[in-house]
Coordinates of C-alpha atoms in Angstrom, one line a residue:
M1 CA 53.4 -16.4 -23.5
A2 CA 56.2 -18.7 -22.5
A3 CA 56.9 -21.7 -24.7
I4 CA 59.1 -24.6 -23.6
Y5 CA 60.6 -27.0 -26.1
F6 CA 61.6 -30.6 -25.4
R7 CA 63.1 -32.4 -28.4
R8 CA 60.0 -33.4 -30.4
F9 CA 57.6 -31.9 -27.8
V10 CA 56.2 -28.4 -27.5
F11 CA 54.7 -27.3 -24.2
A12 CA 53.1 -24.1 -22.8
L13 CA 51.6 -23.0 -19.6
I14 CA 49.2 -20.4 -18.3
I15 CA 47.9 -19.9 -14.8
F16 CA 45.4 -17.4 -13.3
L17 CA 45.1 -16.9 -9.5
S18 CA 42.6 -15.0 -7.3
I19 CA 41.7 -14.2 -3.0
V20 CA 32.2 -22.2 -16.1
S21 CA 27.9 -23.9 -21.8
A22 CA 29.2 -26.8 -23.6
K23 CA 27.6 -29.6 -21.7
S24 CA 27.7 -31.8 -24.8
F25 CA 31.4 -32.3 -24.2
A26 CA 31.0 -33.1 -20.5
Q27 CA 32.7 -36.4 -19.5
S28 CA 31.5 -37.8 -16.2
S29 CA 34.6 -40.0 -15.9
P30 CA 37.9 -40.2 -17.9
S31 CA 38.6 -43.0 -20.4
G32 CA 41.4 -43.9 -22.8
S33 CA 44.3 -41.4 -22.9
E34 CA 42.4 -39.0 -20.6
K35 CA 42.3 -41.7 -17.9
F36 CA 46.0 -42.6 -18.4
L37 CA 47.0 -39.0 -17.8
F38 CA 44.5 -38.6 -14.9
D39 CA 46.0 -41.6 -13.2
A40 CA 49.5 -40.5 -13.9
V41 CA 48.9 -37.1 -12.3
N42 CA 47.5 -38.7 -9.2
R43 CA 50.4 -41.2 -8.9
E44 CA 52.8 -38.2 -9.0
R45 CA 50.8 -36.5 -6.3
A46 CA 50.7 -39.6 -4.1
L47 CA 54.5 -39.8 -4.2
K48 CA 54.5 -36.3 -2.7
N49 CA 51.8 -37.2 -0.1
L50 CA 49.4 -34.8 -1.8
Q51 CA 45.6 -35.3 -2.0
P52 CA 44.5 -36.7 -5.4
L53 CA 42.8 -34.5 -7.9
Q54 CA 39.1 -35.1 -8.5
W55 CA 37.8 -35.4 -12.0
D56 CA 35.7 -32.4 -13.0
A57 CA 33.5 -33.0 -16.1
N58 CA 33.0 -29.2 -16.6
L59 CA 36.8 -28.7 -16.7
A60 CA 37.1 -31.6 -19.2
S61 CA 34.4 -29.9 -21.3
A62 CA 36.4 -26.6 -21.3
A63 CA 39.6 -28.5 -22.1
R64 CA 38.0 -30.4 -25.1
I65 CA 36.6 -27.3 -26.7
H66 CA 40.0 -25.6 -26.6
L67 CA 41.7 -28.8 -27.7
H68 CA 39.6 -28.9 -30.9
K69 CA 40.9 -25.4 -31.8
M70 CA 44.5 -26.5 -31.3
V71 CA 43.9 -29.6 -33.4
E72 CA 42.2 -27.7 -36.2
R73 CA 45.0 -25.2 -36.4
N74 CA 47.8 -27.8 -35.7
L75 CA 49.1 -25.3 -33.2
L76 CA 49.6 -25.0 -29.4
S77 CA 48.2 -21.9 -27.7
H78 CA 46.4 -21.0 -24.6
Q79 CA 44.2 -18.5 -26.4
F80 CA 43.5 -18.0 -30.1
S81 CA 42.3 -14.9 -31.7
G82 CA 38.6 -14.3 -30.9
E83 CA 38.6 -17.1 -28.2
A84 CA 37.8 -16.4 -24.5
D85 CA 40.6 -16.8 -22.0
L86 CA 40.9 -19.8 -19.7
T87 CA 38.9 -18.3 -16.8
K88 CA 35.9 -17.6 -19.0
R89 CA 36.1 -20.9 -20.9
A90 CA 36.1 -22.8 -17.6
K91 CA 33.3 -20.6 -16.1
D92 CA 31.2 -20.9 -19.3
S93 CA 31.5 -24.7 -19.1
G94 CA 30.0 -24.7 -15.6
A95 CA 33.0 -24.8 -13.3
H96 CA 33.2 -22.8 -10.1
F97 CA 36.7 -22.0 -8.8
S98 CA 39.0 -19.7 -6.9
M99 CA 42.0 -20.7 -8.9
V100 CA 42.5 -22.2 -12.3
A101 CA 45.5 -23.3 -14.3
E102 CA 46.2 -25.1 -17.6
N103 CA 48.8 -27.3 -19.2
I104 CA 48.9 -27.9 -23.0
A105 CA 51.2 -30.2 -25.0
E106 CA 51.9 -32.1 -28.2
A107 CA 53.8 -35.4 -28.2
P108 CA 54.0 -38.7 -30.1
S109 CA 52.2 -40.7 -27.3
D110 CA 50.2 -40.1 -24.1
S111 CA 53.0 -41.4 -22.0
E112 CA 55.4 -38.8 -23.5
L113 CA 52.9 -36.1 -22.9
H114 CA 53.1 -36.9 -19.2
I115 CA 56.9 -37.3 -19.1
G116 CA 57.3 -34.0 -20.9
W117 CA 55.1 -32.1 -18.5
M118 CA 56.9 -33.6 -15.5
K119 CA 60.3 -32.5 -17.0
S120 CA 59.0 -29.0 -17.3
T121 CA 59.1 -27.0 -14.0
P122 CA 56.0 -24.8 -14.5
H123 CA 53.9 -27.7 -15.8
R124 CA 55.1 -30.0 -13.0
E125 CA 54.2 -27.3 -10.5
N126 CA 50.6 -27.3 -11.7
I127 CA 50.4 -31.1 -11.4
L128 CA 51.9 -31.0 -7.9
N129 CA 50.2 -27.8 -6.6
P130 CA 48.7 -28.7 -3.2
R131 CA 46.1 -25.8 -3.6
L132 CA 44.6 -27.4 -6.7
N133 CA 42.0 -30.1 -6.2
S134 CA 40.2 -30.7 -9.5
I135 CA 41.2 -31.6 -13.1
G136 CA 39.7 -32.1 -16.5
I137 CA 41.7 -33.5 -19.4
A138 CA 41.1 -33.8 -23.2
V139 CA 43.3 -35.7 -25.7
E140 CA 43.0 -35.9 -29.5
M141 CA 45.3 -37.2 -32.2
R142 CA 46.2 -35.3 -35.4
G143 CA 48.2 -37.6 -37.7
T144 CA 50.7 -39.3 -35.5
Q145 CA 50.8 -36.6 -32.8
Y146 CA 48.8 -36.4 -29.6
F147 CA 47.4 -33.0 -28.6
A148 CA 46.4 -32.6 -25.0
V149 CA 44.9 -30.1 -22.6
Q150 CA 44.9 -30.4 -18.8
D151 CA 42.7 -27.8 -17.0
F152 CA 43.1 -27.6 -13.2
S153 CA 41.2 -25.7 -10.5
T154 CA 40.6 -25.1 -6.9
A155 CA 36.9 -26.0 -7.0
V156 CA 34.3 -24.0 -5.2
T157 CA 31.4 -26.2 -4.1
A158 CA 28.0 -24.9 -5.3
L159 CA 25.9 -24.3 -2.2
S160 CA 22.4 -23.0 -1.8
K161 CA 21.9 -19.9 0.4
E162 CA 20.4 -22.2 3.1
E163 CA 23.4 -24.5 2.9
Q164 CA 25.9 -21.6 3.1
E165 CA 24.1 -20.2 6.2
K166 CA 24.0 -23.6 7.8
K167 CA 27.8 -24.2 7.4
V168 CA 28.6 -20.7 8.8
G169 CA 26.1 -21.2 11.6
Q170 CA 27.8 -24.4 12.7
L171 CA 31.1 -22.6 12.8
L172 CA 29.6 -19.8 14.9
Q173 CA 28.1 -22.3 17.3
A174 CA 31.5 -23.9 17.7
H175 CA 32.6 -20.5 19.0
G176 CA 29.9 -20.5 21.7
L177 CA 27.2 -18.4 19.9
L178 CA 23.5 -19.2 19.8
L179 CA 21.9 -18.9 16.4
A180 CA 18.9 -16.7 15.6
K181 CA 15.9 -18.5 14.3
S182 CA 15.6 -16.3 11.2
S183 CA 18.1 -15.3 8.6
E184 CA 15.9 -12.5 7.3
D185 CA 17.7 -9.5 8.9
A186 CA 21.1 -11.0 8.1
R187 CA 20.1 -11.4 4.4
K188 CA 18.9 -7.8 4.4
A189 CA 22.3 -6.7 5.8
C190 CA 23.7 -7.7 2.4
D191 CA 22.1 -4.4 1.3
S192 CA 23.5 -1.6 3.5
S193 CA 20.3 0.5 2.9
A194 CA 18.0 -2.2 4.3
G195 CA 16.3 -1.9 7.7
F196 CA 15.8 -4.6 10.3
A197 CA 12.6 -6.4 11.2
G198 CA 13.8 -7.4 14.7
A199 CA 16.2 -6.1 17.3
R200 CA 19.1 -4.0 15.9
P201 CA 22.4 -6.0 16.1
L202 CA 25.3 -4.8 18.2
A203 CA 27.7 -5.5 15.3
I204 CA 27.3 -6.2 11.6
T205 CA 30.2 -8.1 9.8
H206 CA 30.6 -9.1 6.2
F207 CA 33.2 -11.5 4.6
E208 CA 34.0 -13.2 1.3
A209 CA 35.7 -16.6 0.9
P210 CA 36.0 -19.3 -1.7
D211 CA 35.1 -21.9 0.9
L212 CA 33.1 -21.9 4.2
N213 CA 35.2 -24.4 6.2
Q214 CA 36.5 -21.8 8.6
L215 CA 35.6 -18.3 9.8
P216 CA 37.9 -15.4 8.9
E217 CA 40.3 -14.5 11.7
Q218 CA 38.9 -11.0 12.0
L219 CA 35.4 -12.3 12.7
I220 CA 36.8 -14.7 15.3
R221 CA 38.6 -11.8 17.1
T222 CA 35.4 -9.8 17.0
I223 CA 33.4 -12.6 18.6
K224 CA 36.1 -13.2 21.3
N225 CA 36.4 -9.5 22.2
G226 CA 32.7 -8.4 21.9
G227 CA 30.9 -10.5 24.5
Y228 CA 28.2 -11.5 22.0
R229 CA 25.7 -14.3 22.7
T230 CA 23.7 -14.7 19.5
A231 CA 24.4 -14.5 15.8
A232 CA 22.3 -14.5 12.6
V233 CA 23.8 -15.6 9.3
G234 CA 22.7 -14.3 5.9
S235 CA 24.0 -15.4 2.4
C236 CA 24.5 -12.6 0.0
S237 CA 24.6 -13.0 -3.8
A238 CA 27.8 -14.8 -4.8
D239 CA 30.7 -12.9 -6.3
E240 CA 31.6 -14.3 -9.7
S241 CA 33.7 -11.3 -10.9
G242 CA 36.4 -12.2 -13.3
G243 CA 35.1 -15.8 -13.5
F244 CA 36.3 -16.6 -9.9
S245 CA 33.7 -17.7 -7.3
R246 CA 33.5 -16.4 -3.8
F247 CA 30.8 -16.7 -1.2
R248 CA 29.6 -13.5 0.4
I249 CA 28.2 -13.7 4.0
A250 CA 26.7 -11.3 6.4
V251 CA 26.8 -12.0 10.2
L252 CA 24.8 -10.1 12.7
L253 CA 26.0 -10.2 16.3
Y254 CA 23.8 -9.6 19.3

């Protein structure tokens, strides 16, 4: 684990990529030092014309649980012996994400926490990462020192199966396809051994994605090249492997 030293400050960074239960600590909106750091992060992002990070109470819960361990030990670390790693901590606290990252620090004031992070290239990169969209922060004093944890994520919105199918269906309609009235056969297609209640589709496609704002290029090419007129959409069980969240969708083309 890399450690970076700045005079009286000690900082460390960890990041996990991939393509969260301690509800008692959940903080619906930041206050005090957490709000100071939250606002400071978004001012930095505004200067770079980046979208502001949204406060995530689940990430704040994960950050606070880990912060307590650092304060108790008077030590900076991203993972202590016997403690879960960042991805599992975030997932166990209720967060859903396709990317997660963390900054930790110790400094004499909350303003110096932020200044130190911004002077450190890897920590600044987390703060200014355009792919990240959510943050939870926890701050606590030990003696005269502030200990802090910033947990970041690319949040994956929790959607019901019906909501997933509606979003994908709208995208398919934008490509000129009619939608089948039932999702039954498309949902069955999640299980390769399942049969079909209605007409057999001309093509069966599956894809996984952390968001449903656009169709995968391969599916778009299939639609353009196949002369299909109708589609059915089925939501499969979400993939939460390794703590990362991905939607799994089956599309039947007729």
